[in-house]
């Protein structure tokens, strides 16, 4: 992760889908990319190559309308799904599963994100945001993302 300027990290700022994919792309060494298939990913945008690569390798999916929405704030469940698919892409063990029932809001998890979140909790990547709540549809700050990515590198990669 880079700072938001030469002298600031802005830990409480939100993190976007494009930013997360760009980080994963750099973590992978910025490999050759696939073809862009999303109508809202502008050629030349800082995340364009990353989104194309991640899409070509099954790490990200777009929305039913053919968009990726790179500037949308990433949710905790989306981030778990991106990391789960990234770990799987790299051949890492993604079989661990935690019970989400300990979180009062586990039922708010989107169906596509249940298994990735169970894995992310099991792998120690994400915890509840407070005692008993996971906030699967909540956003992740830059500070939270930095911690989650650090755990991803240490625990998974």
mmCIF file of C-alpha atoms in Angstrom:
data_model
loop_
_atom_site.group_PDB
_atom_site.id
_atom_site.type_symbol
_atom_site.label_atom_id
_atom_site.label_comp_id
_atom_site.label_asym_id
_atom_site.label_seq_id
_atom_site.Cartn_x
_atom_site.Cartn_y
_atom_site.Cartn_z
ATOM 1 C CA UNK A 1 0.000 0.000 0.000
ATOM 2 C CA UNK A 2 1.092 3.484 -0.750
ATOM 3 C CA UNK A 3 0.176 6.578 1.189
ATOM 4 C CA UNK A 4 -2.487 8.991 0.063
ATOM 5 C CA UNK A 5 0.272 11.575 -0.368
ATOM 6 C CA UNK A 6 4.010 11.797 0.219
ATOM 7 C CA UNK A 7 3.420 12.499 3.909
ATOM 8 C CA UNK A 8 0.051 10.907 4.775
ATOM 9 C CA UNK A 9 -1.447 7.437 4.982
ATOM 10 C CA UNK A 10 -4.993 8.530 5.933
ATOM 11 C CA UNK A 11 -5.814 5.418 7.982
ATOM 12 C CA UNK A 12 -9.504 6.209 8.445
ATOM 13 C CA UNK A 13 -10.230 6.820 4.762
ATOM 14 C CA UNK A 14 -12.280 4.294 2.869
ATOM 15 C CA UNK A 15 -10.775 1.767 0.471
ATOM 16 C CA UNK A 16 -12.150 1.069 -2.988
ATOM 17 C CA UNK A 17 -12.514 -2.108 -5.009
ATOM 18 C CA UNK A 18 -9.987 -0.772 -7.523
ATOM 19 C CA UNK A 19 -7.445 -0.066 -4.793
ATOM 20 C CA UNK A 20 -7.671 -3.585 -3.350
ATOM 21 C CA UNK A 21 -7.261 -5.199 -6.755
ATOM 22 C CA UNK A 22 -4.286 -2.947 -7.521
ATOM 23 C CA UNK A 23 -2.658 -4.037 -4.255
ATOM 24 C CA UNK A 24 -3.206 -7.728 -5.014
ATOM 25 C CA UNK A 25 -1.844 -7.192 -8.533
ATOM 26 C CA UNK A 26 1.326 -5.547 -7.189
ATOM 27 C CA UNK A 27 1.664 -8.277 -4.577
ATOM 28 C CA UNK A 28 1.657 -10.781 -7.443
ATOM 29 C CA UNK A 29 4.411 -8.834 -9.234
ATOM 30 C CA UNK A 30 2.175 -7.042 -11.777
ATOM 31 C CA UNK A 31 1.936 -9.994 -14.194
ATOM 32 C CA UNK A 32 0.627 -9.968 -17.743
ATOM 33 C CA UNK A 33 -2.987 -8.983 -17.784
ATOM 34 C CA UNK A 34 -6.034 -10.355 -19.493
ATOM 35 C CA UNK A 35 -8.523 -8.445 -21.568
ATOM 36 C CA UNK A 36 -10.710 -5.853 -19.893
ATOM 37 C CA UNK A 37 -14.327 -6.957 -19.889
ATOM 38 C CA UNK A 38 -15.870 -4.256 -17.713
ATOM 39 C CA UNK A 39 -17.539 -1.214 -19.233
ATOM 40 C CA UNK A 40 -16.506 1.095 -16.381
ATOM 41 C CA UNK A 41 -12.793 0.244 -16.213
ATOM 42 C CA UNK A 42 -11.104 3.057 -18.118
ATOM 43 C CA UNK A 43 -7.982 2.132 -20.089
ATOM 44 C CA UNK A 44 -5.012 3.796 -18.429
ATOM 45 C CA UNK A 45 -6.600 4.018 -14.988
ATOM 46 C CA UNK A 46 -4.186 2.967 -12.243
ATOM 47 C CA UNK A 47 -6.297 -0.122 -11.584
ATOM 48 C CA UNK A 48 -7.075 -1.093 -15.219
ATOM 49 C CA UNK A 49 -4.318 -3.687 -15.647
ATOM 50 C CA UNK A 50 -4.977 -5.050 -12.166
ATOM 51 C CA UNK A 51 -8.700 -5.506 -12.778
ATOM 52 C CA UNK A 52 -8.065 -7.157 -16.144
ATOM 53 C CA UNK A 53 -5.534 -9.557 -14.587
ATOM 54 C CA UNK A 54 -7.731 -10.341 -11.582
ATOM 55 C CA UNK A 55 -10.781 -10.923 -13.759
ATOM 56 C CA UNK A 56 -8.880 -13.183 -16.168
ATOM 57 C CA UNK A 57 -7.683 -15.279 -13.212
ATOM 58 C CA UNK A 58 -11.024 -15.601 -11.415
ATOM 59 C CA UNK A 59 -10.072 -13.368 -8.493
ATOM 60 C CA UNK A 60 -12.793 -10.796 -9.122
ATOM 61 C CA UNK A 61 -16.205 -10.796 -10.678
ATOM 62 C CA UNK A 62 -18.183 -7.846 -11.812
ATOM 63 C CA UNK A 63 -21.821 -7.002 -11.495
ATOM 64 C CA UNK A 64 -24.630 -8.321 -13.674
ATOM 65 C CA UNK A 65 -24.706 -5.062 -15.650
ATOM 66 C CA UNK A 66 -21.140 -5.631 -16.920
ATOM 67 C CA UNK A 67 -19.475 -3.180 -14.551
ATOM 68 C CA UNK A 68 -16.764 -3.653 -11.947
ATOM 69 C CA UNK A 69 -17.402 -0.416 -10.017
ATOM 70 C CA UNK A 70 -13.745 0.200 -9.148
ATOM 71 C CA UNK A 71 -14.499 3.413 -7.264
ATOM 72 C CA UNK A 72 -17.078 1.840 -4.945
ATOM 73 C CA UNK A 73 -15.982 1.358 -1.369
ATOM 74 C CA UNK A 74 -15.088 -2.271 -0.796
ATOM 75 C CA UNK A 75 -17.135 -4.205 1.709
ATOM 76 C CA UNK A 76 -15.625 -6.615 4.174
ATOM 77 C CA UNK A 77 -17.323 -9.549 2.447
ATOM 78 C CA UNK A 78 -16.061 -8.457 -0.982
ATOM 79 C CA UNK A 79 -12.533 -8.209 0.377
ATOM 80 C CA UNK A 80 -12.814 -11.682 1.901
ATOM 81 C CA UNK A 81 -13.968 -13.026 -1.467
ATOM 82 C CA UNK A 82 -11.084 -11.330 -3.327
ATOM 83 C CA UNK A 83 -8.537 -12.717 -0.856
ATOM 84 C CA UNK A 84 -10.105 -16.193 -0.881
ATOM 85 C CA UNK A 85 -9.961 -16.334 -4.669
ATOM 86 C CA UNK A 86 -6.442 -14.893 -4.693
ATOM 87 C CA UNK A 87 -5.243 -17.564 -2.256
ATOM 88 C CA UNK A 88 -6.926 -20.248 -4.325
ATOM 89 C CA UNK A 89 -5.353 -18.849 -7.515
ATOM 90 C CA UNK A 90 -1.939 -19.121 -5.839
ATOM 91 C CA UNK A 91 -2.618 -22.738 -4.858
ATOM 92 C CA UNK A 92 -2.865 -22.063 -1.131
ATOM 93 C CA UNK A 93 -5.020 -24.125 1.197
ATOM 94 C CA UNK A 94 -8.437 -22.492 1.440
ATOM 95 C CA UNK A 95 -10.189 -25.389 3.156
ATOM 96 C CA UNK A 96 -10.328 -23.881 6.659
ATOM 97 C CA UNK A 97 -13.776 -22.846 7.838
ATOM 98 C CA UNK A 98 -14.856 -20.983 10.952
ATOM 99 C CA UNK A 99 -18.394 -20.944 12.266
ATOM 100 C CA UNK A 100 -19.938 -17.547 11.539
ATOM 101 C CA UNK A 101 -22.872 -18.146 13.875
ATOM 102 C CA UNK A 102 -20.898 -16.553 16.714
ATOM 103 C CA UNK A 103 -21.508 -13.210 14.993
ATOM 104 C CA UNK A 104 -25.002 -11.765 15.478
ATOM 105 C CA UNK A 105 -25.008 -10.316 11.955
ATOM 106 C CA UNK A 106 -23.674 -13.400 10.133
ATOM 107 C CA UNK A 107 -27.060 -13.803 8.437
ATOM 108 C CA UNK A 108 -26.473 -10.519 6.610
ATOM 109 C CA UNK A 109 -23.623 -12.057 4.606
ATOM 110 C CA UNK A 110 -24.308 -12.298 0.874
ATOM 111 C CA UNK A 111 -24.499 -15.901 -0.330
ATOM 112 C CA UNK A 112 -21.385 -15.599 -2.539
ATOM 113 C CA UNK A 113 -19.344 -14.455 0.469
ATOM 114 C CA UNK A 114 -20.304 -17.030 3.110
ATOM 115 C CA UNK A 115 -17.523 -19.517 2.326
ATOM 116 C CA UNK A 116 -14.870 -16.825 1.739
ATOM 117 C CA UNK A 117 -15.752 -15.181 5.058
ATOM 118 C CA UNK A 118 -15.724 -18.507 6.885
ATOM 119 C CA UNK A 119 -12.242 -19.081 5.434
ATOM 120 C CA UNK A 120 -11.040 -15.534 6.216
ATOM 121 C CA UNK A 121 -12.132 -15.829 9.856
ATOM 122 C CA UNK A 122 -10.558 -19.294 10.087
ATOM 123 C CA UNK A 123 -7.288 -17.992 8.612
ATOM 124 C CA UNK A 124 -7.233 -15.118 11.102
ATOM 125 C CA UNK A 125 -7.579 -12.449 8.428
ATOM 126 C CA UNK A 126 -10.750 -10.831 9.722
ATOM 127 C CA UNK A 127 -12.306 -10.577 13.137
ATOM 128 C CA UNK A 128 -15.482 -8.973 14.316
ATOM 129 C CA UNK A 129 -15.629 -5.210 14.285
ATOM 130 C CA UNK A 130 -17.019 -5.354 17.805
ATOM 131 C CA UNK A 131 -17.958 -8.080 20.242
ATOM 132 C CA UNK A 132 -20.244 -10.359 18.285
ATOM 133 C CA UNK A 133 -20.548 -8.431 15.016
ATOM 134 C CA UNK A 134 -18.787 -9.097 11.722
ATOM 135 C CA UNK A 135 -20.271 -6.281 9.578
ATOM 136 C CA UNK A 136 -20.001 -8.236 6.303
ATOM 137 C CA UNK A 137 -21.562 -5.419 4.268
ATOM 138 C CA UNK A 138 -19.610 -2.730 6.080
ATOM 139 C CA UNK A 139 -16.712 -0.939 4.478
ATOM 140 C CA UNK A 140 -13.065 -1.321 5.364
ATOM 141 C CA UNK A 141 -10.800 1.604 6.212
ATOM 142 C CA UNK A 142 -7.248 1.824 4.933
ATOM 143 C CA UNK A 143 -5.996 0.893 8.414
ATOM 144 C CA UNK A 144 -8.223 -2.194 8.525
ATOM 145 C CA UNK A 145 -7.155 -3.177 5.015
ATOM 146 C CA UNK A 146 -3.482 -2.802 5.942
ATOM 147 C CA UNK A 147 -3.959 -5.158 8.901
ATOM 148 C CA UNK A 148 -5.957 -7.686 6.863
ATOM 149 C CA UNK A 149 -3.396 -7.660 4.049
ATOM 150 C CA UNK A 150 -0.544 -8.040 6.519
ATOM 151 C CA UNK A 151 -2.264 -11.096 7.991
ATOM 152 C CA UNK A 152 -2.915 -12.408 4.460
ATOM 153 C CA UNK A 153 0.795 -12.225 3.629
ATOM 154 C CA UNK A 154 1.848 -13.756 6.970
ATOM 155 C CA UNK A 155 -0.856 -16.415 7.392
ATOM 156 C CA UNK A 156 -1.691 -17.424 3.844
ATOM 157 C CA UNK A 157 1.057 -16.592 1.396
#
